[in-house]
CSV table of C-alpha atoms and ligand atoms in Angstrom, one decimal:
chain,number,residue,atom,x,y,z
P,1,ALA,CA,42.9,-26.6,-21.2
P,2,TYR,CA,40.7,-23.5,-20.1
P,3,GLU,CA,43.1,-22.0,-17.6
P,4,ILE,CA,46.4,-21.0,-19.0
P,5,ALA,CA,47.2,-18.6,-16.3
P,6,SER,CA,45.1,-17.0,-13.4
P,7,CYS,CA,45.5,-14.3,-11.2
P,8,LEU,CA,43.3,-12.8,-8.2
P,9,VAL,CA,42.8,-8.9,-9.1
P,10,GLY,CA,40.5,-8.0,-6.4
P,11,PHE,CA,40.0,-8.4,-2.8
P,12,GLY,CA,37.6,-5.6,-1.5
P,13,ASP,CA,34.3,-6.6,0.0
P,14,VAL,CA,32.7,-5.6,-3.1
P,15,TYR,CA,34.2,-7.8,-5.8
P,16,LYS,CA,36.3,-10.9,-6.0
P,17,ARG,CA,37.3,-11.1,-9.5
P,18,GLN,CA,39.6,-13.6,-11.2
P,19,VAL,CA,41.3,-13.0,-14.7
P,20,PHE,CA,41.5,-15.9,-16.8
P,21,PHE,CA,43.4,-16.5,-20.2
P,22,TYR,CA,41.6,-18.4,-22.8
P,23,GLU,CA,42.9,-18.6,-26.3
P,24,ASN,CA,44.9,-15.4,-25.5
P,25,LYS,CA,41.7,-13.9,-24.6
P,26,GLU,CA,41.2,-12.2,-21.4
P,27,VAL,CA,38.1,-13.6,-19.4
P,28,LEU,CA,36.9,-11.9,-16.4
P,29,ARG,CA,35.1,-14.0,-13.9
P,30,ILE,CA,33.3,-12.1,-11.0
P,31,LEU,CA,33.0,-14.4,-8.1
P,32,GLN,CA,30.5,-12.3,-5.9
P,33,ALA,CA,27.0,-11.1,-6.4
P,34,LEU,CA,27.2,-7.2,-6.2
P,35,ARG,CA,27.0,-5.8,-2.9
P,36,GLY,CA,23.3,-5.3,-1.8
P,37,THR,CA,21.9,-8.0,-4.2
P,38,GLN,CA,21.4,-11.9,-3.6
P,39,ASP,CA,20.9,-15.0,-5.2
P,40,ILE,CA,17.5,-17.1,-4.2
P,41,LEU,CA,19.1,-20.6,-4.5
P,42,PRO,CA,17.0,-23.8,-5.0
P,43,ASP,CA,17.1,-24.6,-1.2
P,44,ASN,CA,15.3,-21.5,-0.7
P,45,ILE,CA,12.8,-20.7,-3.6
P,46,TYR,CA,10.1,-23.0,-1.8
P,47,LYS,CA,10.0,-20.0,0.7
P,48,TRP,CA,9.3,-17.4,-2.0
P,49,ASN,CA,6.8,-19.5,-3.8
P,50,HIS,CA,4.9,-20.3,-0.4
P,51,VAL,CA,4.5,-16.5,0.1
P,52,GLU,CA,3.8,-15.7,-3.6
P,53,SER,CA,1.0,-18.4,-3.7
P,54,VAL,CA,-0.7,-16.9,-0.7
P,55,ILE,CA,-0.4,-13.4,-2.1
P,56,LYS,CA,-2.0,-14.4,-5.3
P,57,GLU,CA,-4.9,-16.4,-3.7
P,58,LEU,CA,-5.6,-13.3,-1.7
P,59,CYS,CA,-5.5,-11.1,-4.4
P,60,ALA,CA,-7.7,-13.1,-6.5
P,61,LEU,CA,-10.1,-13.2,-3.4
P,62,TYR,CA,-10.0,-9.5,-3.1
P,63,GLY,CA,-10.5,-9.1,-6.9
P,64,TYR,CA,-7.1,-7.6,-7.7
P,65,SER,CA,-5.6,-8.6,-11.3
P,66,GLU,CA,-1.8,-9.0,-11.9
P,67,ILE,CA,0.1,-6.1,-13.8
P,68,ARG,CA,3.6,-6.6,-15.2
P,69,THR,CA,5.5,-3.6,-16.4
P,70,PRO,CA,9.0,-3.1,-17.2
P,71,MET,CA,12.1,-2.9,-14.8
P,72,PHE,CA,13.3,0.2,-16.2
P,73,GLU,CA,11.6,3.4,-17.3
P,74,ASP,CA,12.4,6.9,-18.5
P,75,THR,CA,14.0,8.5,-15.6
P,76,LYS,CA,11.9,11.7,-16.0
P,77,LEU,CA,8.7,9.7,-14.7
P,78,PHE,CA,10.4,9.1,-11.4
P,79,LEU,CA,11.7,12.7,-11.2
P,80,ARG,CA,8.2,14.1,-11.8
P,81,GLY,CA,6.2,11.1,-10.2
P,82,ILE,CA,8.2,10.4,-6.6
P,83,GLY,CA,9.5,14.2,-6.5
P,84,ASP,CA,13.1,15.3,-7.1
P,85,THR,CA,13.8,16.4,-3.5
P,86,THR,CA,13.2,12.9,-2.0
P,87,ASP,CA,15.8,10.8,-0.9
P,88,VAL,CA,14.8,8.0,-3.3
P,89,VAL,CA,15.3,10.2,-6.1
P,90,ALA,CA,18.1,12.7,-5.2
P,91,LYS,CA,20.4,9.9,-3.6
P,92,GLU,CA,19.1,6.4,-4.5
P,93,MET,CA,18.3,5.9,-8.1
P,94,TYR,CA,20.2,3.6,-10.6
P,95,THR,CA,20.3,6.0,-13.4
P,96,PHE,CA,22.2,5.5,-16.6
P,97,GLU,CA,22.5,6.8,-20.6
P,98,ASP,CA,21.7,4.0,-22.7
P,99,ARG,CA,23.4,3.6,-25.9
P,100,GLY,CA,20.8,5.8,-27.6
P,101,GLY,CA,21.7,8.7,-25.2
P,102,ARG,CA,18.4,8.5,-23.3
P,103,SER,CA,18.2,8.7,-19.5
P,104,ILE,CA,17.1,5.5,-18.2
P,105,THR,CA,16.4,4.2,-14.5
P,106,LEU,CA,16.0,0.9,-12.7
P,107,ARG,CA,12.6,1.3,-11.1
P,108,PRO,CA,13.0,2.2,-7.5
P,109,GLU,CA,9.3,1.6,-6.8
P,110,ASN,CA,6.4,0.7,-8.9
P,111,THR,CA,3.6,3.1,-8.3
P,112,ALA,CA,4.7,5.6,-10.9
P,113,ALA,CA,5.5,2.9,-13.6
P,114,VAL,CA,1.9,1.4,-13.0
P,115,VAL,CA,0.2,4.9,-13.3
P,116,ARG,CA,2.2,5.3,-16.5
P,117,SER,CA,1.1,2.0,-17.9
P,118,TYR,CA,-2.4,2.9,-16.6
P,119,LEU,CA,-2.3,6.0,-18.7
P,120,GLU,CA,-0.8,4.7,-21.7
P,121,HIS,CA,-3.1,2.0,-22.2
P,122,LYS,CA,-5.9,4.4,-21.3
P,123,LEU,CA,-7.5,2.3,-18.9
P,124,TYR,CA,-9.3,5.0,-17.5
P,125,GLY,CA,-11.5,5.2,-20.4
P,126,ASP,CA,-14.0,2.4,-18.9
P,127,GLN,CA,-14.6,4.6,-15.8
P,128,GLN,CA,-14.1,1.6,-13.7
P,129,VAL,CA,-12.0,0.9,-10.6
P,130,HIS,CA,-9.0,-0.9,-11.5
P,131,LYS,CA,-7.6,-3.1,-8.8
P,132,LEU,CA,-4.1,-4.2,-9.9
P,133,PHE,CA,-1.1,-5.9,-7.9
P,134,TYR,CA,2.5,-6.8,-8.7
P,135,ILE,CA,5.3,-8.8,-7.8
P,136,GLY,CA,8.9,-7.9,-8.8
P,137,SER,CA,12.4,-6.4,-8.4
P,138,MET,CA,13.0,-2.8,-7.2
P,139,PHE,CA,16.3,-0.9,-7.0
P,140,ARG,CA,17.9,1.5,-4.8
P,141,TYR,CA,21.2,2.7,-4.1
P,142,ASP,CA,21.3,2.7,-0.3
P,143,ARG,CA,23.8,1.3,2.3
P,144,PRO,CA,23.0,-2.4,2.5
P,145,GLN,CA,22.2,-3.8,6.0
P,146,ALA,CA,20.0,-6.8,7.1
P,147,GLY,CA,16.6,-6.1,5.6
P,148,ARG,CA,18.1,-3.5,3.1
P,149,TYR,CA,19.1,-4.3,0.0
P,150,ARG,CA,20.0,-2.6,-3.5
P,151,GLU,CA,17.7,-5.0,-5.3
P,152,PHE,CA,14.8,-6.1,-3.5
P,153,HIS,CA,11.2,-7.4,-4.1
P,154,GLN,CA,8.1,-6.1,-3.3
P,155,PHE,CA,4.7,-7.1,-3.7
P,156,GLY,CA,2.3,-4.1,-4.3
P,157,VAL,CA,-1.2,-3.3,-5.2
P,158,GLU,CA,-2.6,0.1,-6.8
P,159,VAL,CA,-6.2,0.8,-7.0
P,160,LEU,CA,-7.0,3.4,-9.5
P,161,GLY,CA,-10.3,5.3,-9.8
P,162,ALA,CA,-11.6,4.8,-6.3
P,163,SER,CA,-12.0,7.9,-4.0
P,164,SER,CA,-14.0,6.4,-1.3
P,165,PRO,CA,-12.5,6.0,2.1
P,166,ALA,CA,-13.8,2.3,1.8
P,167,ALA,CA,-10.8,2.0,-0.8
P,168,ASP,CA,-8.4,3.2,1.8
P,169,ALA,CA,-9.6,0.6,4.2
P,170,GLU,CA,-9.9,-2.3,1.7
P,171,VAL,CA,-6.0,-1.8,0.8
P,172,ILE,CA,-5.0,-1.6,4.5
P,173,ASN,CA,-7.2,-4.8,5.0
P,174,LEU,CA,-5.6,-6.6,2.3
P,175,ALA,CA,-1.9,-6.0,3.5
P,176,TYR,CA,-2.8,-6.7,7.2
P,177,THR,CA,-5.1,-9.9,6.1
P,178,LEU,CA,-1.7,-11.1,4.2
P,179,PHE,CA,0.3,-10.9,7.2
P,180,LYS,CA,-2.2,-12.5,9.5
P,181,THR,CA,-2.9,-15.4,7.1
P,182,LEU,CA,1.0,-16.1,6.9
P,183,GLY,CA,0.8,-16.4,10.7
P,184,LEU,CA,2.6,-13.1,11.9
P,185,LYS,CA,1.5,-11.8,15.1
P,186,GLU,CA,2.8,-8.5,16.9
P,187,LEU,CA,2.0,-6.2,14.0
P,188,GLU,CA,1.7,-2.5,14.3
P,189,LEU,CA,-0.2,-0.7,11.8
P,190,HIS,CA,0.5,3.2,12.0
P,191,ILE,CA,-1.8,5.7,10.2
P,192,ASN,CA,-1.7,9.2,9.4
P,193,SER,CA,-3.6,11.8,7.1
P,194,ILE,CA,-1.1,14.3,5.3
P,195,GLY,CA,-4.0,16.3,3.9
P,196,ASP,CA,-4.4,17.5,0.3
P,197,TYR,CA,-3.5,20.4,-1.8
P,198,LYS,CA,-6.1,22.5,0.1
P,199,CYS,CA,-4.7,22.0,3.7
P,200,ARG,CA,-1.1,21.2,3.2
P,201,PRO,CA,-0.1,24.5,2.1
P,202,ILE,CA,-0.9,26.1,5.3
P,203,TYR,CA,0.7,23.3,7.3
P,204,ARG,CA,3.9,23.3,5.0
P,205,GLN,CA,4.3,27.2,5.9
P,206,LYS,CA,4.0,26.4,9.5
P,207,LEU,CA,6.8,23.8,9.2
P,208,ILE,CA,8.7,26.3,7.6
P,209,GLU,CA,8.5,28.8,10.2
P,210,PHE,CA,9.1,26.1,12.9
P,211,PHE,CA,12.3,24.9,11.1
P,212,GLU,CA,13.6,28.2,10.0
P,213,GLU,CA,14.3,29.1,13.9
P,214,LYS,CA,16.3,25.7,13.9
P,215,GLU,CA,18.0,25.6,10.5
P,216,ASP,CA,21.5,25.4,11.7
P,217,GLN,CA,20.5,21.9,13.3
P,218,LEU,CA,19.6,20.5,9.9
P,219,CYS,CA,21.7,18.4,7.7
P,220,ASP,CA,22.8,20.0,4.6
P,221,ASP,CA,20.1,18.4,2.6
P,222,CYS,CA,17.4,19.4,5.0
P,223,GLN,CA,18.7,22.8,4.9
P,224,ALA,CA,18.6,22.9,1.0
P,225,ARG,CA,15.1,21.4,1.2
P,226,LEU,CA,13.7,23.8,3.8
P,227,HIS,CA,11.9,25.8,1.7
P,228,LYS,CA,11.2,23.5,-1.3
P,229,ASN,CA,9.7,20.3,0.4
P,230,PRO,CA,9.8,20.8,4.4
P,231,LEU,CA,7.7,17.7,5.1
P,232,ARG,CA,10.7,15.7,4.1
P,233,ILE,CA,12.6,16.9,7.1
P,234,LEU,CA,10.1,14.9,9.4
P,235,ASP,CA,11.2,11.8,7.2
P,236,CYS,CA,15.1,12.6,7.2
P,237,LYS,CA,17.2,9.7,8.9
P,238,GLU,CA,19.9,12.1,10.4
P,239,ASP,CA,20.0,12.2,14.1
P,240,SER,CA,20.3,16.1,14.1
P,241,CYS,CA,17.1,16.3,12.1
P,242,ARG,CA,15.4,14.0,14.3
P,243,ARG,CA,16.2,15.9,17.3
P,244,ALA,CA,15.1,19.2,15.6
P,245,SER,CA,11.8,17.8,14.5
P,246,ALA,CA,10.8,17.4,18.2
P,247,GLY,CA,7.7,19.4,18.8
P,248,ALA,CA,7.2,20.3,15.0
P,249,PRO,CA,3.5,21.0,14.3
P,250,LYS,CA,1.2,18.1,13.6
P,251,ILE,CA,-0.4,17.8,10.1
P,252,THR,CA,-3.5,16.6,12.0
P,253,ASP,CA,-4.2,19.8,13.6
P,254,TYR,CA,-4.0,21.7,10.1
P,255,LEU,CA,-6.5,19.1,8.2
P,256,CYS,CA,-9.5,20.9,6.4
P,257,ASP,CA,-13.1,19.7,7.0
P,258,GLU,CA,-13.2,17.4,4.0
P,259,CYS,CA,-9.8,15.7,4.7
P,260,GLU,CA,-10.9,15.2,8.4
P,261,LYS,CA,-14.0,13.9,7.6
P,262,LYS,CA,-12.2,11.3,5.0
P,263,PHE,CA,-9.7,10.5,8.0
P,264,GLU,CA,-12.3,9.6,10.5
P,265,ALA,CA,-14.1,7.3,8.0
P,266,VAL,CA,-11.0,5.4,7.4
P,267,LYS,CA,-10.5,4.9,11.0
P,268,ARG,CA,-14.2,4.0,11.5
P,269,TYR,CA,-13.9,1.3,8.7
P,270,LEU,CA,-10.8,-0.1,10.4
P,271,ALA,CA,-12.3,-0.4,13.5
P,272,ALA,CA,-15.5,-2.1,12.0
P,273,LEU,CA,-12.8,-4.6,10.3
P,274,GLU,CA,-11.3,-5.0,13.8
P,275,ILE,CA,-8.1,-3.9,12.6
P,276,PRO,CA,-5.9,-2.1,15.5
P,277,TYR,CA,-4.2,0.9,14.4
P,278,LEU,CA,-2.0,3.8,16.0
P,279,VAL,CA,-2.5,7.3,14.7
P,280,ASP,CA,1.2,8.5,14.1
P,281,SER,CA,1.2,12.3,13.2
P,282,ARG,CA,4.8,12.1,12.4
P,283,LEU,CA,4.3,9.7,9.7
P,284,VAL,CA,4.7,11.5,6.3
P,285,ARG,CA,6.1,8.6,4.0
P,286,GLY,CA,9.2,9.3,2.0
P,287,LEU,CA,7.8,9.8,-1.5
P,288,ASP,CA,6.2,13.2,-2.5
P,289,TYR,CA,2.8,11.8,-4.4
P,290,TYR,CA,0.8,10.8,-1.1
P,291,THR,CA,-2.3,12.7,-0.2
P,292,ASN,CA,-4.7,12.0,2.8
P,293,THR,CA,-4.0,8.5,3.9
P,294,ALA,CA,-0.5,7.4,4.9
P,295,PHE,CA,0.3,4.1,6.4
P,296,GLU,CA,2.9,1.7,7.5
P,297,ILE,CA,2.9,-1.8,9.0
P,298,GLN,CA,5.8,-2.4,11.2
P,299,TYR,CA,7.0,-5.9,12.7
P,300,PRO,CA,9.3,-4.4,15.6
P,301,PRO,CA,11.1,-7.7,15.9
P,302,LEU,CA,12.9,-7.0,12.8
P,303,GLY,CA,14.7,-3.9,14.6
P,304,ALA,CA,16.0,-1.3,12.4
P,305,GLN,CA,14.4,-2.0,9.1
P,306,SER,CA,11.1,-3.0,10.7
P,307,ALA,CA,8.7,-1.6,8.0
P,308,ILE,CA,7.3,-4.3,6.1
P,309,CYS,CA,4.7,-2.3,4.4
P,310,GLY,CA,4.3,1.1,3.3
P,311,GLY,CA,1.5,3.0,1.6
P,312,GLY,CA,-1.1,5.6,1.0
P,313,ARG,CA,-3.4,7.7,-1.1
P,314,TYR,CA,-2.0,9.5,-4.2
P,315,ASP,CA,-4.9,11.5,-5.7
P,316,GLY,CA,-2.9,14.0,-7.7
P,317,LEU,CA,-0.3,11.6,-9.1
P,318,VAL,CA,-2.2,10.7,-12.3
P,319,GLU,CA,-2.4,14.5,-13.1
P,320,ASP,CA,1.1,15.0,-12.1
P,321,VAL,CA,2.3,12.5,-14.9
P,322,GLY,CA,0.1,14.0,-17.6
P,323,GLY,CA,-3.2,12.2,-17.1
P,324,PRO,CA,-7.0,13.0,-16.3
P,325,SER,CA,-7.5,13.6,-12.4
P,326,THR,CA,-7.9,10.1,-11.0
P,327,PRO,CA,-7.8,9.2,-7.5
P,328,GLY,CA,-5.1,6.5,-6.4
P,329,ILE,CA,-4.3,4.4,-3.3
P,330,GLY,CA,-1.9,1.3,-2.8
P,331,PHE,CA,0.8,-0.1,-0.8
P,332,ALA,CA,3.9,-2.2,-1.4
P,333,VAL,CA,5.5,-5.0,1.1
P,334,GLY,CA,9.0,-5.4,1.0
P,335,LEU,CA,9.3,-9.4,0.6
P,336,GLU,CA,12.9,-9.9,1.9
P,337,ARG,CA,11.7,-8.3,5.2
P,338,LEU,CA,8.5,-10.4,5.4
P,339,LEU,CA,10.6,-13.7,4.7
P,340,LEU,CA,13.0,-12.5,7.6
P,341,ALA,CA,9.9,-12.1,9.9
P,342,LEU,CA,8.4,-15.4,8.9
P,343,GLU,CA,11.7,-17.4,9.3
P,344,MET,CA,12.0,-15.8,12.7
P,345,GLN,CA,9.0,-17.4,13.8
P,346,LYS,CA,9.4,-20.6,12.0
P,347,LEU,CA,6.1,-19.7,9.9
P,348,ILE,CA,7.5,-21.2,6.3
P,349,PRO,CA,6.1,-24.8,6.0
P,350,GLU,CA,8.6,-27.2,4.4
P,351,PRO,CA,7.8,-28.2,0.7
P,352,ALA,CA,5.4,-30.9,0.2
P,353,ASN,CA,7.4,-34.2,-0.3
P,354,ARG,CA,6.3,-35.8,-3.3
P,355,LYS,CA,6.9,-39.4,-4.3
P,356,LYS,CA,10.5,-39.8,-5.6
P,357,VAL,CA,11.8,-42.6,-7.6
P,358,TYR,CA,15.6,-43.4,-8.5
P,359,ILE,CA,16.1,-45.2,-11.6
P,360,VAL,CA,19.3,-47.1,-11.4
P,361,THR,CA,20.8,-48.6,-14.9
P,362,LEU,CA,23.7,-50.7,-16.1
P,363,GLY,CA,24.4,-50.0,-19.9
P,364,GLU,CA,23.0,-48.2,-22.7
P,365,ASP,CA,20.0,-50.8,-23.4
P,366,ALA,CA,19.1,-50.6,-19.7
P,367,VAL,CA,19.2,-46.6,-20.0
P,368,VAL,CA,16.4,-47.0,-23.0
P,369,GLU,CA,14.0,-49.1,-20.7
P,370,GLY,CA,15.0,-46.5,-17.8
P,371,ILE,CA,14.2,-43.4,-19.6
P,372,LYS,CA,11.0,-44.9,-20.8
P,373,ILE,CA,9.9,-45.6,-17.4
P,374,GLN,CA,10.8,-42.2,-16.2
P,375,GLN,CA,8.6,-40.8,-18.6
P,376,HIS,CA,5.7,-42.9,-17.8
P,377,LEU,CA,6.2,-41.9,-14.2
P,378,ARG,CA,6.6,-38.4,-14.9
P,379,ASP,CA,3.6,-38.5,-16.7
P,380,LYS,CA,1.8,-39.7,-13.8
P,381,GLY,CA,3.0,-36.8,-11.9
P,382,VAL,CA,5.5,-38.7,-9.9
P,383,ILE,CA,9.2,-37.1,-9.3
P,384,ALA,CA,11.7,-39.8,-11.0
P,385,GLU,CA,15.2,-39.1,-11.6
P,386,ILE,CA,18.1,-41.2,-13.5
P,387,ASP,CA,21.7,-41.1,-13.6
P,388,LEU,CA,23.1,-38.8,-15.7
P,389,GLN,CA,26.7,-39.1,-14.8
P,390,ASP,CA,27.2,-42.7,-16.1
P,391,ARG,CA,28.3,-43.7,-12.6
P,392,SER,CA,28.5,-47.4,-11.3
P,393,ILE,CA,25.6,-49.3,-9.8
P,394,LYS,CA,27.1,-48.7,-6.4
P,395,GLY,CA,27.4,-45.0,-7.1
P,396,GLN,CA,23.9,-44.8,-8.5
P,397,MET,CA,22.3,-46.7,-5.7
P,398,LYS,CA,24.0,-44.4,-3.2
P,399,GLN,CA,22.5,-41.3,-5.0
P,400,ALA,CA,19.2,-43.1,-4.6
P,401,GLY,CA,19.8,-42.9,-0.7
P,402,LYS,CA,20.9,-39.1,-1.0
P,403,ASN,CA,17.6,-38.2,-2.9
P,404,ASN,CA,15.7,-39.7,-0.3
P,405,ALA,CA,13.9,-42.0,-2.6
P,406,GLU,CA,10.9,-44.0,-1.7
P,407,TYR,CA,11.5,-46.3,-4.6
P,408,THR,CA,14.5,-47.4,-6.4
P,409,VAL,CA,14.0,-49.3,-10.0
P,410,ILE,CA,17.1,-51.2,-10.7
P,411,ILE,CA,17.8,-52.4,-14.6
P,412,GLY,CA,20.8,-54.7,-14.8
P,413,ALA,CA,21.7,-57.4,-17.1
P,414,ASN,CA,19.2,-59.9,-15.5
P,415,GLU,CA,16.6,-57.5,-15.7
P,416,MET,CA,17.2,-56.8,-19.2
P,417,GLU,CA,16.9,-60.6,-20.2
P,418,LYS,CA,13.6,-61.0,-18.2
P,419,LYS,CA,12.1,-57.6,-19.2
P,420,GLU,CA,11.4,-56.9,-15.4
P,421,ALA,CA,13.0,-54.3,-13.3
P,422,ALA,CA,13.8,-55.0,-9.7
P,423,VAL,CA,11.7,-52.4,-7.8
P,424,LYS,CA,12.7,-51.9,-4.4
P,425,ASN,CA,10.7,-50.1,-1.5
P,426,MET,CA,13.7,-48.2,0.3
P,427,GLU,CA,11.5,-47.8,3.5
P,428,ASN,CA,10.8,-51.5,4.3
P,429,GLY,CA,13.8,-53.0,1.8
P,430,LYS,CA,11.2,-55.1,0.0
P,431,GLN,CA,12.1,-55.7,-3.5
P,432,GLN,CA,9.8,-57.3,-6.4
P,433,ASP,CA,10.2,-58.0,-10.1
P,434,ILE,CA,7.9,-55.8,-12.1
P,435,PRO,CA,7.4,-56.1,-16.1
P,436,PHE,CA,8.8,-52.9,-17.6
P,437,LEU,CA,5.6,-51.9,-18.7
P,438,LYS,CA,3.9,-52.1,-15.4
P,439,VAL,CA,6.6,-50.3,-13.4
P,440,SER,CA,4.7,-46.9,-13.1
P,441,ASP,CA,1.4,-48.7,-12.5
P,442,PHE,CA,2.8,-50.5,-9.9
P,443,ILE,CA,4.2,-47.6,-8.0
P,444,THR,CA,1.4,-45.1,-8.5
P,445,GLY,CA,-1.0,-48.0,-7.4
P,446,SER,CA,0.8,-48.9,-4.3
P,447,SER,CA,0.8,-45.2,-3.2
P,448,ARG,CA,-3.1,-44.9,-3.4
P,449,GLN,CA,-3.4,-48.1,-0.9
R,501,LIG,P1,8.2,2.1,0.4
R,501,LIG,O1,7.9,3.0,1.8
R,501,LIG,O2,9.3,3.1,-0.3
R,501,LIG,O3,6.9,2.6,-0.7
R,501,LIG,O4,8.4,0.8,0.2
R,501,LIG,C1,7.7,0.0,0.7
R,501,LIG,C2,8.4,-1.3,1.3
R,501,LIG,O5,9.6,-1.8,0.5
R,501,LIG,C3,9.0,-0.8,2.4
R,501,LIG,O6,8.1,-0.6,3.7
R,501,LIG,C4,10.1,-2.0,2.8
R,501,LIG,O7,9.4,-3.0,3.2
R,501,LIG,C5,10.6,-2.3,1.4
R,501,LIG,N1,11.7,-1.7,1.0
R,501,LIG,C6,11.9,-0.4,0.7
R,501,LIG,N2,13.3,-0.2,0.3
R,501,LIG,C7,13.9,-1.5,0.5
R,501,LIG,C8,15.2,-1.8,0.7
R,501,LIG,N3,16.2,-1.1,0.2
R,501,LIG,N4,15.5,-3.1,0.9
R,501,LIG,C9,14.6,-4.1,1.2
R,501,LIG,N5,13.4,-3.7,1.3
R,501,LIG,C10,12.8,-2.3,0.9
R,501,LIG,C11,6.8,2.2,-2.0
R,501,LIG,O8,7.9,1.8,-2.8
R,501,LIG,C12,5.8,2.9,-2.4
R,501,LIG,N6,5.6,2.6,-3.9
R,501,LIG,C13,4.2,2.0,-1.7
R,501,LIG,C14,3.2,2.3,-2.4
R,501,LIG,C15,2.4,1.8,-3.5
R,501,LIG,N7,2.7,3.6,-2.0
R,501,LIG,C16,1.2,3.4,-2.6
R,501,LIG,N8,1.2,2.5,-3.6
């Protein structure tokens, strides 16, 4: 008698809640996942496993090791790392106070967290290049739509300690090769250089002068950040700001010789790798830590949320969060967007169909023999199921059909007497009596023939 009374209390888009009373205690049941989050159900998990296994193979081939960091960090890490005038920090973070009064944030991205870990464990001590990758959930409070969620998953890489443009080309190559390996065509790689601490201030001043003349056309946020962080205006999603940005000075016209040389080298290496690219001087990326190379890979058929990968170099970030001067470069791929693209093109193979056996039993003694046979089969890597609902023989035979079983092993009263199971090949309908102890050999042996 679980439910004494129930009443529906919420009909909004966001929640459907039911309140139940159990032993006079109110029990709240939330019937829908929160807006912008989604369940990955057993029928779909093979798609994720497919993509993740290709990622892991490729990372091994390129010499990248996996790193796992916590889902939440001290809020200060993201304020300092990503920049407090970015949309991600100013509008999209899931920040809360924990019971100890600390300000905690669910990671909106993982570059700052990987850098925190790199510093905390003094990985820089060995003077080596560290090539790291991760797969995991990120959280951003943005308006959900197709391809944009509040909890989403990223595969990302971070290379720390490598200043050569060859590292830029390598990470771009890794992202591009992943998409090609998965079968995607029609990719567009956009690249830009956004200079460094030497040349960016000159460009920044030019941008401020340009936008000061159009200040009244900018959204409130961009007016507020005009003098603090004018690059963010180029990245603003508001129509008025997009219009006002037409004709804005281009960063590539203000690069110093050193930045120009690095950008040329990256382009040369990409050409050598036969990776086509577009130089996109408007690409500034939405996070403050970038220097020099910035890039995005677009898959245009996805429409509004077509960026399946974004990344770039961040040579100042390690220092900004309190470490020794260390160059860094990386990217992150949005896995939901990548899966949407792969589904669109039917590029995800169906899961391999391993041999399936269904064991039908009548009575507890038969179950004893049945679970022993099941274990022998499982030990040999054969998928074997047995009834767990005490159903009738008829019900169990039906289930064998639903399971798409290749063999049904039947143990009824006659079989118990003879100590032999009736093994039925479901494809050709042939049935044979096989001693209990030989059933698993019979089934695995016949699969080899
Ligand atoms: P990001 O451009 O903010 O960069 O995100 C990278 C990718 O994550 C995007 O291109 C997109 O595919 C996916 N993504 C972002 N937000 C959402 C969302 N709300 N829903 C679904 N997918 C989303 C970064 O996060 C940097 N940490 C990348 C990086 C690594 N730069 C250097 N190292």
